[in-house]
């Protein structure tokens, strides 16, 4: 990748995998397939499936978020998203992001193009409002999409939580522009249906910037707690993966954890 993404807070500058660790990695790419389940208290409310290809210089992913369990009795929704971009040991640069959100009979498709480090979104049908105020051109420079934010966390330096959880991630989802301010939370031993062991705890504080309608702006109660992300290191592959996510916002909080996980070596995409 000829151009690297410069993130707010200089988050990308120290995210390289050490040369000695990278040298031990098998050549080629990695195919990741995973399924995450989400729950409130003891009740399952949703599922997330992920299929991702990570090559030395490129990445691509497809995700599906669906209501499940108890939530499926009360709502009918799903979100299907895809992203592709370029990567270096220090950063990621999304090229295209798209998602289709369906709630009952209502469907909206959002595409984001990234040209010259500027994000431009197109929605069908168009948003009734782009927010008060909408995200400016300056606020849409040097941003990443929500899925690329996960990829950037994934390729942080193996072995040091300070490198994993520092700075801010500037995110644009097609309308809302926000930062995820990162703080290291140490290491914890956790267990999920698909993974167990020591993970790096990363606190991600949601900081709204622009692109929100008044009725959609997060309340102080929703912003009171960070999003807690537990990242498991896979040094043989040279990246981290989120294995558990938890937020205390809302009644009972919400927990997402990996239920199935498979990582395979593949030939790198030309």
Coordinates of C-alpha atoms in Angstrom, one line a residue, residues 114-225:
X114 CA -12.8 6.4 0.0
X115 CA -11.0 8.6 -2.5
X116 CA -7.9 10.6 -1.7
X117 CA -8.6 9.9 2.0
X118 CA -12.0 11.4 1.8
X119 CA -15.1 9.4 2.6
X120 CA -18.3 10.0 0.5
X121 CA -21.5 8.2 1.2
X122 CA -24.5 7.4 -0.9
X123 CA -27.7 6.1 0.6
X124 CA -30.7 4.5 -1.1
X125 CA -33.3 5.7 -0.2
X126 CA -31.6 8.9 0.9
X127 CA -31.5 9.8 4.6
X128 CA -34.2 12.2 5.6
X129 CA -31.5 14.2 7.4
X130 CA -27.7 14.0 7.5
X131 CA -27.8 15.2 11.1
X132 CA -27.7 18.5 12.9
X133 CA -25.0 19.3 12.1
X134 CA -24.0 16.9 9.3
X135 CA -20.4 15.6 9.1
X136 CA -18.3 18.1 7.2
X137 CA -15.8 17.3 4.5
X138 CA -13.0 18.0 6.9
X139 CA -14.5 15.6 9.5
X140 CA -14.7 12.9 6.8
X141 CA -11.0 13.0 5.9
X142 CA -8.7 10.2 7.1
X143 CA -11.6 8.2 8.6
X144 CA -12.3 4.5 8.6
X145 CA -15.6 2.5 8.5
X146 CA -16.8 0.4 11.4
X147 CA -15.4 -2.9 10.1
X148 CA -12.0 -1.4 9.2
X149 CA -11.8 -0.2 12.8
X150 CA -11.8 -3.9 13.9
X151 CA -9.1 -4.7 11.4
X152 CA -7.0 -1.9 12.7
X153 CA -7.3 -3.2 16.3
X154 CA -6.5 -6.7 14.9
X155 CA -3.1 -5.8 13.5
X156 CA -1.8 -4.0 16.6
X157 CA 1.6 -5.0 17.9
X158 CA 1.5 -8.5 19.4
X159 CA 2.6 -8.6 23.0
X160 CA 1.8 -5.1 24.3
X161 CA -1.7 -3.9 25.3
X162 CA -0.5 -0.3 25.3
X163 CA -0.1 -0.5 21.5
X164 CA -3.4 -2.3 21.1
X165 CA -5.4 0.3 23.1
X166 CA -4.2 3.8 22.7
X167 CA -5.2 6.9 20.7
X168 CA -8.5 7.3 18.9
X169 CA -10.2 5.6 15.9
X170 CA -12.1 8.1 13.7
X171 CA -15.1 6.3 12.3
X172 CA -17.7 7.3 9.7
X173 CA -20.7 4.9 9.0
X174 CA -22.3 6.8 6.1
X175 CA -24.0 9.4 8.3
X176 CA -22.7 9.4 11.9
X177 CA -19.1 10.6 12.5
X178 CA -17.6 9.5 15.9
X179 CA -14.4 8.7 17.6
X180 CA -13.6 5.5 19.6
X181 CA -11.1 6.7 22.2
X182 CA -9.1 3.7 23.4
X183 CA -7.7 3.0 26.8
X184 CA -5.8 -0.1 27.9
X185 CA -7.5 -2.2 30.6
X186 CA -4.8 -4.8 31.3
X187 CA -5.1 -8.5 30.7
X188 CA -7.8 -11.0 31.8
X189 CA -8.4 -14.7 31.5
X190 CA -11.8 -15.3 29.9
X191 CA -13.7 -18.2 28.5
X192 CA -16.1 -18.3 25.5
X193 CA -17.7 -21.2 23.7
X194 CA -15.0 -21.0 21.0
X195 CA -11.9 -19.6 22.8
X196 CA -10.4 -19.5 26.3
X197 CA -7.2 -18.0 27.6
X198 CA -5.7 -14.6 28.4
X199 CA -7.0 -11.6 26.5
X200 CA -6.1 -7.9 26.3
X201 CA -9.0 -5.8 27.6
X202 CA -9.5 -2.6 25.6
X203 CA -11.9 0.2 26.7
X204 CA -13.4 2.0 23.8
X205 CA -15.2 5.3 24.7
X206 CA -17.8 6.4 22.2
X207 CA -17.4 10.1 21.4
X208 CA -20.1 11.5 18.9
X209 CA -18.8 14.2 16.5
X210 CA -21.4 15.0 13.9
X211 CA -24.2 13.5 11.8
X212 CA -26.8 12.9 14.5
X213 CA -30.4 13.9 14.6
X214 CA -31.5 15.2 18.0
X215 CA -33.6 12.1 18.7
X216 CA -30.7 9.8 17.8
X217 CA -27.9 11.6 19.8
X218 CA -26.6 9.2 22.5
X219 CA -27.8 10.1 26.0
X220 CA -25.4 10.8 28.9
X221 CA -26.4 7.4 30.3
X222 CA -25.4 5.7 27.1
X223 CA -22.0 7.5 27.0
X224 CA -21.3 6.9 30.7
X225 CA -19.6 3.5 30.1

